[in-house]
Structure formats: structure tokens, C-alpha cells
Coordinates of C-alpha atoms (C1' of nucleotides) in Angstrom, one line a residue:
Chain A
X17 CA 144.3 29.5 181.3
X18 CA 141.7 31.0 179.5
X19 CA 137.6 29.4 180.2
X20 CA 138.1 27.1 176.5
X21 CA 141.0 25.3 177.6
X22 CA 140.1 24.6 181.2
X23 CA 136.7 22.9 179.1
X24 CA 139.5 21.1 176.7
X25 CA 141.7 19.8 179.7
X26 CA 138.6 18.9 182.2
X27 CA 137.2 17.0 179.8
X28 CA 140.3 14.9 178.6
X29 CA 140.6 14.2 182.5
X30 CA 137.2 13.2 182.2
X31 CA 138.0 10.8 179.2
X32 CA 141.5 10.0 180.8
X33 CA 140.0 8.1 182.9
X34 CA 138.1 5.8 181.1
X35 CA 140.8 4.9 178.4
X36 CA 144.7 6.4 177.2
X37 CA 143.5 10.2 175.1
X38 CA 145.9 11.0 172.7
X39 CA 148.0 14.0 172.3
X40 CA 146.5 14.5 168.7
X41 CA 142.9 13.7 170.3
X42 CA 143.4 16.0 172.8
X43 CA 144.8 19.3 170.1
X44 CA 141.9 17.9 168.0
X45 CA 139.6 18.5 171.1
X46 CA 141.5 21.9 171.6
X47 CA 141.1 22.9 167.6
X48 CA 137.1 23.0 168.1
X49 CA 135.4 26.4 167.9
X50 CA 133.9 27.3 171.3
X51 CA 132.1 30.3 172.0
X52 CA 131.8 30.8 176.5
X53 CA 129.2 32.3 178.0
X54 CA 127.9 32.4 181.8
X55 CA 124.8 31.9 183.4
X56 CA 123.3 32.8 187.1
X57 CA 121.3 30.4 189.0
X58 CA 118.1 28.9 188.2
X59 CA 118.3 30.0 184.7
X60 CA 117.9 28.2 181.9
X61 CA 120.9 27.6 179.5
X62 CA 119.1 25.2 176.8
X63 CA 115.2 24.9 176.7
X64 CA 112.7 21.5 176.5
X65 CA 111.9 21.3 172.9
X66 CA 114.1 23.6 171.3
X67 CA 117.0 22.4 168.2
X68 CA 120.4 23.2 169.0
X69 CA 123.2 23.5 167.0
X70 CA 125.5 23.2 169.2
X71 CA 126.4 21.4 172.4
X72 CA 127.2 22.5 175.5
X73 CA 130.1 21.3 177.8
X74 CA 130.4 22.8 181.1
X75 CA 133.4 24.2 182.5
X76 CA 132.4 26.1 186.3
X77 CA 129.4 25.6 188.1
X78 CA 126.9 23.0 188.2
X79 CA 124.0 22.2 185.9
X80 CA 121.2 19.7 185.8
X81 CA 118.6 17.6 183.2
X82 CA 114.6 19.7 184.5
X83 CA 112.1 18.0 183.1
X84 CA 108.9 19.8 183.6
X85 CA 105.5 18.1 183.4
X86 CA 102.0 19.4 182.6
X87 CA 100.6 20.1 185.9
X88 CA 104.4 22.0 186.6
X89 CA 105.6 19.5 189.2
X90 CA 109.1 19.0 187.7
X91 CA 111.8 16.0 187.8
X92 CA 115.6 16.8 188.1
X93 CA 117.0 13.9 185.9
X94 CA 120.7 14.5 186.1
X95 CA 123.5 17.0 188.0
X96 CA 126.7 17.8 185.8
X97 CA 129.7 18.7 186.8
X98 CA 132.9 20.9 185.2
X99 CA 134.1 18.6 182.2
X100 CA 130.7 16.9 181.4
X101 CA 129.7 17.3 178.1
X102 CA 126.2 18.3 179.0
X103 CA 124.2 18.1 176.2
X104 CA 126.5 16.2 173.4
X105 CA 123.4 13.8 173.0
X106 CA 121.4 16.8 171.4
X107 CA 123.8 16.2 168.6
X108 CA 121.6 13.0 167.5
X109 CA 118.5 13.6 169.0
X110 CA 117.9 17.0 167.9
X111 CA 115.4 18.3 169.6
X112 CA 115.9 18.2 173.5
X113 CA 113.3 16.6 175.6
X114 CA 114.4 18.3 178.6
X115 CA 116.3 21.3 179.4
X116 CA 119.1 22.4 180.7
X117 CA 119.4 24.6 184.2
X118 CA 122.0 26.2 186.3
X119 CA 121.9 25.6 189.6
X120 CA 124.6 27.9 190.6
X121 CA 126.6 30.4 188.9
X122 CA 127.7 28.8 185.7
X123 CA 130.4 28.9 182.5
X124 CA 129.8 26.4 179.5
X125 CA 131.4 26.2 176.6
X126 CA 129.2 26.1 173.0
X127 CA 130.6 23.9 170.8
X128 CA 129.0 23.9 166.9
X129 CA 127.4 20.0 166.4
X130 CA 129.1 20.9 162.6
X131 CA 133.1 20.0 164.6
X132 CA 131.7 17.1 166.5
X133 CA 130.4 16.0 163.2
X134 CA 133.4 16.3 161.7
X135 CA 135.0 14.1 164.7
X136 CA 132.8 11.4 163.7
X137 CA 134.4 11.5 160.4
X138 CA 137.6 11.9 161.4
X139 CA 138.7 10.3 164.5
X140 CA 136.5 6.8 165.4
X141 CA 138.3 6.3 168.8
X142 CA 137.7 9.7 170.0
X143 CA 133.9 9.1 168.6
X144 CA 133.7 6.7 170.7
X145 CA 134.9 8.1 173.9
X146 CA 132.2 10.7 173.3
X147 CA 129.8 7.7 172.7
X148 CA 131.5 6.8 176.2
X149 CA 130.4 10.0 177.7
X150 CA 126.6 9.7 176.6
X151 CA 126.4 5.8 177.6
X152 CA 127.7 6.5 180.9
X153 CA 125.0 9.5 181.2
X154 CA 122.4 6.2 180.7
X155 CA 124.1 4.4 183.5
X156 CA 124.0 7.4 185.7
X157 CA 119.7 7.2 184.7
X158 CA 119.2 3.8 185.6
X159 CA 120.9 3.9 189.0
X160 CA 119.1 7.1 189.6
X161 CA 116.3 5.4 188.8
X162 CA 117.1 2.5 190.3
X163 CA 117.4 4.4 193.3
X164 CA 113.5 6.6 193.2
X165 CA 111.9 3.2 192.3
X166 CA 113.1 1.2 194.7
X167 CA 115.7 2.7 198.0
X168 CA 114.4 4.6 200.8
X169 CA 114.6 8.4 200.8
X170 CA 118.0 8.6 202.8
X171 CA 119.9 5.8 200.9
X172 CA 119.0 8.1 197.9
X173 CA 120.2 11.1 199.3
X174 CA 123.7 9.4 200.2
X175 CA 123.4 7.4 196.7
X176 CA 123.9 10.8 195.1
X177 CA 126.4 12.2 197.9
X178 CA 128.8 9.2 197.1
X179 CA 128.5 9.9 193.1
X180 CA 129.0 13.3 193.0
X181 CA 131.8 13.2 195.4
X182 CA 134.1 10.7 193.2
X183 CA 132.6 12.8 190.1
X184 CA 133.7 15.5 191.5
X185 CA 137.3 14.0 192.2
X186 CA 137.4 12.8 188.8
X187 CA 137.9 16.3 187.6
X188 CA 140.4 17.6 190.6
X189 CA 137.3 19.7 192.6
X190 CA 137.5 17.7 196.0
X191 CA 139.1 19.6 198.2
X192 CA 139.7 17.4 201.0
X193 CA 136.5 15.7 201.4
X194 CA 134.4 18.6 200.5
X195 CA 132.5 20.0 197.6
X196 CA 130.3 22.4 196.1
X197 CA 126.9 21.7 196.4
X198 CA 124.7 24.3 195.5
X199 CA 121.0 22.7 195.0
X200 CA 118.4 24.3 197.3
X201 CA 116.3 21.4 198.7
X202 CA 113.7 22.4 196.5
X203 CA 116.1 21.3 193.5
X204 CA 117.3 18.4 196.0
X205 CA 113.7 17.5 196.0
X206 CA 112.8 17.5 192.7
X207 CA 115.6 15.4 192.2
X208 CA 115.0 12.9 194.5
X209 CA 111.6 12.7 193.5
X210 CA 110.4 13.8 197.0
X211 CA 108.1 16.6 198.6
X212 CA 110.4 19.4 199.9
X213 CA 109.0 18.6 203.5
X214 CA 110.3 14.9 203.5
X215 CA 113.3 16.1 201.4
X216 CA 114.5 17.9 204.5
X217 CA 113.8 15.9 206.9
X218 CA 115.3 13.3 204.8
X219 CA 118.3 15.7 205.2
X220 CA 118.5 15.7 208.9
X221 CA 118.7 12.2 209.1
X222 CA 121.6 11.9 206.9
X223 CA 123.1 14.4 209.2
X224 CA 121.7 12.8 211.9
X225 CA 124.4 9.7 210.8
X226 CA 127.2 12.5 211.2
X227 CA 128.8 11.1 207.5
X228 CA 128.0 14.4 206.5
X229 CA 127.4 17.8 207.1
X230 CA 126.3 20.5 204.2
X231 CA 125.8 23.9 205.2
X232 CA 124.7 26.5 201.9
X233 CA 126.7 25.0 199.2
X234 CA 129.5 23.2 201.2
X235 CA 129.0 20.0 201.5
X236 CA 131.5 17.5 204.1
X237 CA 131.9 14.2 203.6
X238 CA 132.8 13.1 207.2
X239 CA 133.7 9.0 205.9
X240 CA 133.3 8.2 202.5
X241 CA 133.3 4.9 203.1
X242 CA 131.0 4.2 205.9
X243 CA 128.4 6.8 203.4
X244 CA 128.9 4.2 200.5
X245 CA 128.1 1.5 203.2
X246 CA 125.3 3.3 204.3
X247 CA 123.8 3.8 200.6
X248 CA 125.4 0.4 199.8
X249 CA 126.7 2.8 196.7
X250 CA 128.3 0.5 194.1
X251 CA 130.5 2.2 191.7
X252 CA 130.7 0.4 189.2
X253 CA 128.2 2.3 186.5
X254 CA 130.8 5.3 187.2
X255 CA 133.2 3.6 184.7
X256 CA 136.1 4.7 186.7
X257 CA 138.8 2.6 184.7
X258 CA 140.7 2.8 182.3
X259 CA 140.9 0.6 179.6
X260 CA 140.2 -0.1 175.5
X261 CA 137.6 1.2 174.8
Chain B
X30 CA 113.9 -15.3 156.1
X31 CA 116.5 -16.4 158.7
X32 CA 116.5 -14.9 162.4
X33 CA 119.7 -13.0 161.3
X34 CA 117.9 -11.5 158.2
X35 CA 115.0 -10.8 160.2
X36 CA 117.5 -8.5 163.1
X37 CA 118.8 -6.7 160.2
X38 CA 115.7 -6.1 158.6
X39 CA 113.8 -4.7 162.1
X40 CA 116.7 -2.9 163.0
X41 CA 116.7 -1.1 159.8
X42 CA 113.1 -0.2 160.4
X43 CA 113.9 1.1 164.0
X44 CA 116.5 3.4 162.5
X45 CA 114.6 4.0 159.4
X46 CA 111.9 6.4 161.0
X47 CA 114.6 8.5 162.5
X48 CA 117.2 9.0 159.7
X49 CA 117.4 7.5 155.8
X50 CA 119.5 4.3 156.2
X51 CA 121.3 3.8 153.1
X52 CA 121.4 0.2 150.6
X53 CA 125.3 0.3 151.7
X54 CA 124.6 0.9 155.3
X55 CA 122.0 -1.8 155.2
X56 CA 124.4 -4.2 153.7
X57 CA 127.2 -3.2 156.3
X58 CA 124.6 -4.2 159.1
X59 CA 124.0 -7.3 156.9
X60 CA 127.4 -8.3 156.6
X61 CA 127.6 -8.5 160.6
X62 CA 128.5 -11.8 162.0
X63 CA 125.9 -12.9 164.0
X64 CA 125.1 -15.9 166.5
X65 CA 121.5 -16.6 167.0
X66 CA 120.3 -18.1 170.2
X67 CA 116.6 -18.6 172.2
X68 CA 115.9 -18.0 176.0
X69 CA 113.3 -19.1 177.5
X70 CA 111.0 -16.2 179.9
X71 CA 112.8 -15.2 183.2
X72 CA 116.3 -16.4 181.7
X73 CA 119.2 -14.0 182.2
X74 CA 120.6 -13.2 179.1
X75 CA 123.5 -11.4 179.9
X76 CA 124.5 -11.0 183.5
X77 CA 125.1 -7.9 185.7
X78 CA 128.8 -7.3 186.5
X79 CA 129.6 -9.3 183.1
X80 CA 132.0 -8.3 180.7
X81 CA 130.0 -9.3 177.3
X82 CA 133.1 -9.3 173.9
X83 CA 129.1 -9.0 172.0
X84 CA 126.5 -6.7 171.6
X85 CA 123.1 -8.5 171.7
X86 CA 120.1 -7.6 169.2
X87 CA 116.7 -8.4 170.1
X88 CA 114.6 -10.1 167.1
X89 CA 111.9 -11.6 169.0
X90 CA 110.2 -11.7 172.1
X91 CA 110.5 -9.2 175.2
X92 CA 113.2 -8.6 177.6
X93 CA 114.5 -6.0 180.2
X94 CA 117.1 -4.2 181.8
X95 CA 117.3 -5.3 185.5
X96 CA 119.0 -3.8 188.4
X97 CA 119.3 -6.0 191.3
X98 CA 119.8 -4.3 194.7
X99 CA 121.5 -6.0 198.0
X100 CA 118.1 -6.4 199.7
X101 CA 117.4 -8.6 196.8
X102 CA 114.6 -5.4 195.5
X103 CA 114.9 -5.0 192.2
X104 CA 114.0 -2.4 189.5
X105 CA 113.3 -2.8 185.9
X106 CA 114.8 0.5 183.9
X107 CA 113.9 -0.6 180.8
X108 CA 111.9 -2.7 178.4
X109 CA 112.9 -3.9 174.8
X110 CA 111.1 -4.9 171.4
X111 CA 112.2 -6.4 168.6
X112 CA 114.8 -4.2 166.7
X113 CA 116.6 -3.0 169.8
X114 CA 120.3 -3.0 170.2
X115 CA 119.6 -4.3 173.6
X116 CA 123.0 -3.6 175.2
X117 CA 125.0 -2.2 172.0
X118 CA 126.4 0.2 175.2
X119 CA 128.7 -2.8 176.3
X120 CA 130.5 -1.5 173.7
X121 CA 131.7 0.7 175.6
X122 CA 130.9 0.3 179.2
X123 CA 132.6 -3.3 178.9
X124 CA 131.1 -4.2 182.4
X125 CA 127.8 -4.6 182.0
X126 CA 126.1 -2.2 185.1
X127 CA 122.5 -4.1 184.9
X128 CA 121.5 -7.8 183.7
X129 CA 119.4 -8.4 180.6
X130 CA 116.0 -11.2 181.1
X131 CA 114.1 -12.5 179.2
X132 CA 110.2 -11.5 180.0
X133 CA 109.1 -13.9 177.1
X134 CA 110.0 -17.0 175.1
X135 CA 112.7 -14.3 173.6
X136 CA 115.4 -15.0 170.5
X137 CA 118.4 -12.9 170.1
X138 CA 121.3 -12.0 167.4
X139 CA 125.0 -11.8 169.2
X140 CA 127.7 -9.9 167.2
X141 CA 131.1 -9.4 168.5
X142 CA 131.9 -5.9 169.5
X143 CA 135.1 -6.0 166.6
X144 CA 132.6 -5.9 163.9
X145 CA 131.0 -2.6 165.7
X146 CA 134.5 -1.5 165.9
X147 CA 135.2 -1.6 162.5
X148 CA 131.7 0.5 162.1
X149 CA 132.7 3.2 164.2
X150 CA 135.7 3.4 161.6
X151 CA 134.6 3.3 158.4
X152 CA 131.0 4.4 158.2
X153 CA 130.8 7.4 160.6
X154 CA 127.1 8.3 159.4
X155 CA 126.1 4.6 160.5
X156 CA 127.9 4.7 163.8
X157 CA 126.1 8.2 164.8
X158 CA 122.7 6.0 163.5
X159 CA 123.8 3.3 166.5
X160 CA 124.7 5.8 169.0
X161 CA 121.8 7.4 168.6
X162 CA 119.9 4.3 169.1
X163 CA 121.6 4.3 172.7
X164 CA 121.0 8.6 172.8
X165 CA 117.1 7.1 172.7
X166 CA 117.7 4.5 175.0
X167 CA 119.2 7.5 177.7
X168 CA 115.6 9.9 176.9
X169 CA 113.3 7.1 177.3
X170 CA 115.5 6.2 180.9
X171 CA 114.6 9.9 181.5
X172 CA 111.2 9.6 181.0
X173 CA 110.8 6.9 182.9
X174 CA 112.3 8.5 185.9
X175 CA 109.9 11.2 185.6
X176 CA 107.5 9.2 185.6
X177 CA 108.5 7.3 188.8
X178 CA 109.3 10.3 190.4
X179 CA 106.5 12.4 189.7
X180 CA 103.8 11.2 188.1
X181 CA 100.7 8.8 189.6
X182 CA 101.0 5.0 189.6
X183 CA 97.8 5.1 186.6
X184 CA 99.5 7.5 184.7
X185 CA 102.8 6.0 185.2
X186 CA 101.7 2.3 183.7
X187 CA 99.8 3.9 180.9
X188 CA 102.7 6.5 180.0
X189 CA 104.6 3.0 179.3
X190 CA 101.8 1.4 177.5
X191 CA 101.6 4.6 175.0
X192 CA 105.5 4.2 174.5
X193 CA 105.2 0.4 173.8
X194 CA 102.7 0.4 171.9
X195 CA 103.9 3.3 169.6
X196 CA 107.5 1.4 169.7
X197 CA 105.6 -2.1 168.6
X198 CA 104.2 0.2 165.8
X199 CA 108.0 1.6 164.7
X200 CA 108.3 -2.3 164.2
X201 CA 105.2 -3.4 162.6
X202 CA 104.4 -5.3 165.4
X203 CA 101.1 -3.6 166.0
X204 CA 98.4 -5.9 165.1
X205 CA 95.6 -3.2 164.6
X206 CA 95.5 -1.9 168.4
X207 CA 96.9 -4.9 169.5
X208 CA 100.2 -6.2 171.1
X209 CA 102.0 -9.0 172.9
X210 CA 102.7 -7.8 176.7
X211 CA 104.1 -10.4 178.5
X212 CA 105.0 -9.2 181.4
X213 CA 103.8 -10.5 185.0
X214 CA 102.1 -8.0 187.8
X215 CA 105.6 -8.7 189.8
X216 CA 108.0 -8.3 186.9
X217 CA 105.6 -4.5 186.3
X218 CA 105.8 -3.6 189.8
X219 CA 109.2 -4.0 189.3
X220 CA 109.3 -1.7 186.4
X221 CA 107.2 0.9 188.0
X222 CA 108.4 0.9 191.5
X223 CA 105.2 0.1 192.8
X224 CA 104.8 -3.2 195.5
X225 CA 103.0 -6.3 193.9
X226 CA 99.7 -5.5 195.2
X227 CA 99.7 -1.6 194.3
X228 CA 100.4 -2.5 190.8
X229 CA 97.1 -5.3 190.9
X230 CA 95.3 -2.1 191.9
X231 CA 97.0 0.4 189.6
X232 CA 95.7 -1.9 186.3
X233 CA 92.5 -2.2 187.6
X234 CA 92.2 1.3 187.8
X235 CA 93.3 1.5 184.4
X236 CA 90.9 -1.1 183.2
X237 CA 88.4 0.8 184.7
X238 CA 88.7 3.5 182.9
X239 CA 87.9 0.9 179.8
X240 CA 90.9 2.5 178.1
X241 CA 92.9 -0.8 178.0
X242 CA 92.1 -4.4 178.2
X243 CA 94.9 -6.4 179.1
X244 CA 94.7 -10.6 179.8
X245 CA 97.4 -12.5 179.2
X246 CA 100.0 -11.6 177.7
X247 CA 97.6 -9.7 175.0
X248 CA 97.6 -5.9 175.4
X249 CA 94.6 -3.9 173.6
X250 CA 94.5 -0.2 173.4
X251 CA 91.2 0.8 172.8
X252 CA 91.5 4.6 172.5
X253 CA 94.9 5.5 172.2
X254 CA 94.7 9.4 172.3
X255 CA 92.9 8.9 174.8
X256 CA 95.4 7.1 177.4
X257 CA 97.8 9.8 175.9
X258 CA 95.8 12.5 177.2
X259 CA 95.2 10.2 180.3
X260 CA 99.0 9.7 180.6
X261 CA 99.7 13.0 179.7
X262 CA 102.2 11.4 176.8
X263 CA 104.5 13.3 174.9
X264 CA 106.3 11.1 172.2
X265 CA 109.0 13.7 171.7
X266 CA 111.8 11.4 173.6
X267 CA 111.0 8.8 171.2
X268 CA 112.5 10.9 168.1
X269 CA 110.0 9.3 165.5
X270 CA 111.0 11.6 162.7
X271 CA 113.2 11.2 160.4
X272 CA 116.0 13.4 159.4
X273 CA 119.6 14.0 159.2
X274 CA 121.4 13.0 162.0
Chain C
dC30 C1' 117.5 47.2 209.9
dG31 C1' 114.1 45.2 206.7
dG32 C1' 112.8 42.1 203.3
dC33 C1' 112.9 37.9 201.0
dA34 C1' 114.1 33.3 199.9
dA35 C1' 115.2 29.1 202.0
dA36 C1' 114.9 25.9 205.8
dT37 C1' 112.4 24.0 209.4
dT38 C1' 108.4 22.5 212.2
dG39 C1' 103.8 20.5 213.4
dA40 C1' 99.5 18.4 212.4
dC41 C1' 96.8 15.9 209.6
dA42 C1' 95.3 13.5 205.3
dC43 C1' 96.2 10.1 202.1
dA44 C1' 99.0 6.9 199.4
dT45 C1' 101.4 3.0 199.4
dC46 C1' 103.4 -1.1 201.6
dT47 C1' 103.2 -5.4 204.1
dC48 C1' 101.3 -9.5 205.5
dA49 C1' 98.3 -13.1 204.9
dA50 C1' 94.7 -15.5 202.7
dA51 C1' 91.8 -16.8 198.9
dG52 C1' 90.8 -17.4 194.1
dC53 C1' 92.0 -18.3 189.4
dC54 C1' 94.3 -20.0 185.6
dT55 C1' 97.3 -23.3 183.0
dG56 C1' 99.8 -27.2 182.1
dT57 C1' 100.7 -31.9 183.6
dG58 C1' 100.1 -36.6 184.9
dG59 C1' 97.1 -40.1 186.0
Chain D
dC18 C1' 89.0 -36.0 180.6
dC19 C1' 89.6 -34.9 185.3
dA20 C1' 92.3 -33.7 189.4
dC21 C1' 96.0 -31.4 191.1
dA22 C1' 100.1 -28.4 191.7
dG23 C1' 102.2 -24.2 191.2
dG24 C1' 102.4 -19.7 189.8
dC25 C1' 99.9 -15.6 189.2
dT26 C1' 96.3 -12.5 190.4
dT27 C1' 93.2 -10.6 193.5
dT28 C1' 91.3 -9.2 198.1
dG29 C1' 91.2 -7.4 202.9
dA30 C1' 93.0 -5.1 206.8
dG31 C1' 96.2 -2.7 209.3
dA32 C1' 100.8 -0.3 209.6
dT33 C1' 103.9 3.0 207.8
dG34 C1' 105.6 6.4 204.7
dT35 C1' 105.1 10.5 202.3
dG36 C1' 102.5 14.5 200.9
dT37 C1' 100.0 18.8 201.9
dC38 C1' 99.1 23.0 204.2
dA39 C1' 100.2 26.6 206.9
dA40 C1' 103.0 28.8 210.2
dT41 C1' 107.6 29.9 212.1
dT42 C1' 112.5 30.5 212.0
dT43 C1' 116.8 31.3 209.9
dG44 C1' 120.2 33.4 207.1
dC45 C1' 121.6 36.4 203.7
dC46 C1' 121.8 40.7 201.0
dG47 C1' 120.7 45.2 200.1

DNA sequence: CGGCAAATTGACACATCTCAAAGCCTGTGG
DNA sequence: CCACAGGCTTTGAGATGTGTCAATTTGCCG
């Protein structure tokens, strides 16, 4: 299968499972142009402040939201994963407030805004499964930031665990209960809004637990269930159901 | 000019200064049905867990997004003036992931999530207009976990004071340097993931700095590019220019 | 085997939280 | 018009969490 039609089918299982995709939504998602490209780790794939005119939707690898501030301390705002349409919201906003990094090796998909434009036009219920995609990107912000404002260090650390795990099984990539997990716990730090110190010794604690174990990009998730318990990790703002949308 | 008249009419405004809202697009958003109702401050206007069949529009007053943990914490991850689509995402997140309060004597405009529906099918430019108002929603969630992650309690408080008080101006709600804050010390420590008595400290330090004055529910900005600079502010994220979308 | 980035450790400084009490407004009822 | 209640703000003091700095260890890749 070639790189634009593993994009095509990850991200109708992405959108399968939030509401019924139809055939013709799904040749309509398969007729847009896509150019592939790859990126190594730590670079970035879209910068802060530039005006794309395209979107990106990522197909291997993982990517995340780096927003960097003045004094170069820097906030990791969201991890993708294959099938997320990573930066369809540039499509209305224009000019991106953050950018976009790889945080392993990489493949994403360019697609030109002028097709998605064109979906907007053309097909209002796959619209709005895009819409879909970017609103639960918002509810993925608020519990993150739900979580840096207001749940102790570990709880965080397991908060994202548990997410990424069923994100990641959304899209097939659990094997078992493990998955990639490439961040260094400098990323991991930045993203849990923590010094790299406390970030690993936040680590060992969660290890401490024995839910988990991560060792260079693998990470095991020893009881899923007992982790969400432990993070009280409510899945709700995941959308994980299909229905009308 | 009725309540209803008065949504369309902010609304407009809001999406005015990022795109050119056309006479027919105006009377589309006019030709909503809409229910007005009043709440009083510290009401919940729509419930966490809910499953809202309407979108509510803010026309006056303040209110807020607000995640409630199991420990009973809770975290504010966002604010709202008048002209916001408050929770036009319910569209299509259905169960609402976060309750909306009231942080003010507040009045609102409900209208059922059909009439959007029809939108999203006939006036495509219109429906990218009110997804981007959710695309805004999603950077300003960004910013704000920046800002709790990384940035200093002072410049945390008057990076929201510059976005308020720009998004009051978007409005015409900006009385000169002036505008209505009505938020408690606890319902701001909330918002900035500070305790109760950090965030008493935190705006004294700001009003030491004779930047702000703030009594009541009456918010003055006495040198505005100056708490930018303060805050290290970058309005980017709130897309105040207008063009095609 | 050597070199480099990442992970880990220890010690100390500092920021922030918690608890508890006091002061200050504002609206209400007498 | 005053007294009072209740919520909000402010203060102090001590406990705890988290950050910083600097050194050491580990693991990987050439």
C-alpha cells in the first residue's frame, strides 16, 4: 500500500470511529492530491508563524504542537499520532501560532488547503467530521491543561499514558499493550510542563507503581486499567463513539 | 434592539475582523431560531457530561469553561465575552467534555444544532467562518497552556488580561482602557492554576507594577503595551486580521 | 573503543501550597 | 441609618513541591 493510502485509510479509521464514513467520503478522501515527504527527529516539519497552503496529516511516526517562548523555554501542546490530521486547523487560521516537530522518524502527507476547500463545498457531513477532528484537538487542550493546572506530576504523566494508548489503538498500533513512544524526557518535560529533573524522577515513580515500564521508545502498559485508576483518566473528551454527527 | 438582534449583531463583529461576513451570511445567522435566557453568576449553564441538542451564544455577561476533577479541584480553560459561540463544539462532540458558568449576571442565545446543520450545508464559506471561531477557541487553549506551563504566575494573569482586553475591544466593549472583569480571586486561581492565596499575591504584584488597577469587577489597563511587553504577549493566536478564509 | 546525547543523582535554593486567622466590603433586615 | 452576616480578600507562618546547578552514569552509534 503505497504512504497516501495508508494516510487515506488511517484517517477514515480515525473518523470511523466517531460516526458511519461513507464509501464515496472515503474515494473523495482518497481523490485529494498528496504530496509525502519524511522527516528525522527533532526537526521541524511546519514553523511558528509561517502561512501554509497546505495541511499536513501524518501517516508514520509521531509529531507534536512546540510552542516556543521568548526567553526559549518551550511548551509541548499536543502529540499526534498516524491518522491525525495534524495541522487541518491552519486551513482557517492561516498563519500557525505554533509549529510543528517530529519527535521520531516521521512520514506526513501534504494535502493543498485548495481540496479541503473544495470539501467544504462539496460534502457538509465530511466537513464536519473534519470539524470533528479539530474540536476534539480542543478537548485534547483542555484536559491537558486541565491536567498542568491542577493534577500532580505523576497523574499527568499516566494522564497522557492512558490517552495515547487508546489513541494509539484507535488506529490499530497497539501491539499488545505496548507502543511507540519516542519523546526524550526532555520533550516529556516540556510537555508536561516540568523541569527535566522532576520529569524523571516523576518517571520512576510511575515505574515505581509497576503499571508501566518504558525503556527507549517502548513503552508497556502493565494494566490499563489500574493506570486509568491511578490518573483517574476519564475518556470521555476522546470521543470514542460512534454516532451522528 | 432585542437580545437575539444584539447575538447576531456581536457575533458578526467577532467574525467580521477575521474574514468579510457577507449581507446574506448575516441574514442566515439572523434567520437562526433562538431562545434567550439569563443566569445568574456561579450558575451552570450547561453541565459537564450533558448532551446539549443547542449551541449556546453568549450576548452578555462572562462565563467559563470548567473542568471539574474527582478531588473536587477544578480548572478554568477558558473565558468567554460577548459574541462567543460558547460551546458551538457540542455540535459535534454531543457530550459536552467540561461545564459552562456563569462568572457574571450573564444572558445567552440557544439555537438548536439543526439550524447549524443546515449551515454546514448550504453556506460552506459561513460554516468555515464558525469553525474557525472553534479553530480560535483551540489556539487561545494553547496559549493558555503555555502559559500555565511555562510562564510566571505575573506574567501568566497579565498574558490573560492583554487577551481579554483586546477580545472586549473586537466587541466594542472596551470603554476607553476599561472593562468589566468579574471574576473572583478563587474563580482566577482556578483559571491560572495557582492556589487562592498565590493568586491574592500574584495581582498584587501586578498592581504593583501600577500597570493595572483592578477593584471590583472593573478592570483598568493603564499602559497596555506595556503589560504586553511585561507579559511578553503575542496576539498572533487571536487572528485579528481579516482575510479570506 | 571513544564520543556524545540522554538519563540519573545529590544538594540546595526558591516557589508555591496549606492552614488558620483577620480584615474588608456589600447587601439585608431591623 | 446602623448592625450584622456572609463572602471575598488579605496576611502570616510553616510545610512541601519543584527548579537549578553540576556531576556522574548509562547506552548507543560510529
Amino acid at each position: 500500500m503505497s504512504m497516501a493510502d495508508r494516510a487515506v485509510e488511517l484517517l477514515t479509521r480515525n473518523l470511523s470511529r466517531r460516526d458511519t464514513v461513507s464509501p464515496e467520503e472515503k474515494s473523495l478522501l482518497a481523490s485529494l492530491r498528496k504530496r509525502v515527504q519524511t522527516f528525522h527527529k527533532g526537526v521541524e516539519i511546519i514553523s511558528q508563524h509561517s502561512r501554509p497552503s497546505t495541511s499536513c496529516l501524518l501517516v508514520a511516526g509521531m509529531t507534536a504542537r512546540s510552542v516556543l517562548l521568548a526567553d526559549s523555554r518551550r511548551q509541548l501542546t499536543a502529540l499526534h499520532v498516524p491518522g491525525d490530521f495534524v495541522d487541518l486547523h491552519a486551513l482557517l487560521l492561516r498563519t500557525m501560532d505554533h509549529s510543528i516537530v517530529a519527535l521520531d522518524e516521521v512520514t506526513v502527507v501534504f494535502v493543498p488547503h485548495e481540496d479541503l476547500i473544495a470539501i467544504t463545498r462539496e460534502a457538509p457531513h465530511l466537513t464536519r467530521l473534519l470539524w470533528l477532528c479539530t474540536a476534539i484537538d480542543a478537548a485534547i487542550h483542555r484536559e491537558m491543561m486541565t491536567s498542568i493546572g491542577r493534577r500532580s506530576p505523576a497523574s499527568r504523566l499516566a494522564q497522557v499514558i492512558c490517552e495515547i494508548y487508546l489513541r494509539m489503538e484507535v488506529i490499530g498500533q497497539l501491539a499488545g499493550n505496548v507502543f511507540s513512544f519516542p519523546l526524550t524526557q526532555t520533550e516529556l518535560s516540556d510537555l508536561l510542563g516540568l523541569s527535566v529533573v522532576h520529569t524523571n524522577r516523576t518517571v520512576q515513580d510511575l515505574r515505581a507503581t509497576r503499571l508501566i515500564s518504558w525503556q527507549g521508545s517502548t513503552m508497556t502498559v502493565h494494566d490499563f486499567d489500574a493506570l486509568c485508576r491511578f490518573s483517574r483518566f476519564d475518556p470521555t473528551y476522546l470521543n470514542l463513539v460512534s454516532e451522528p454527527r
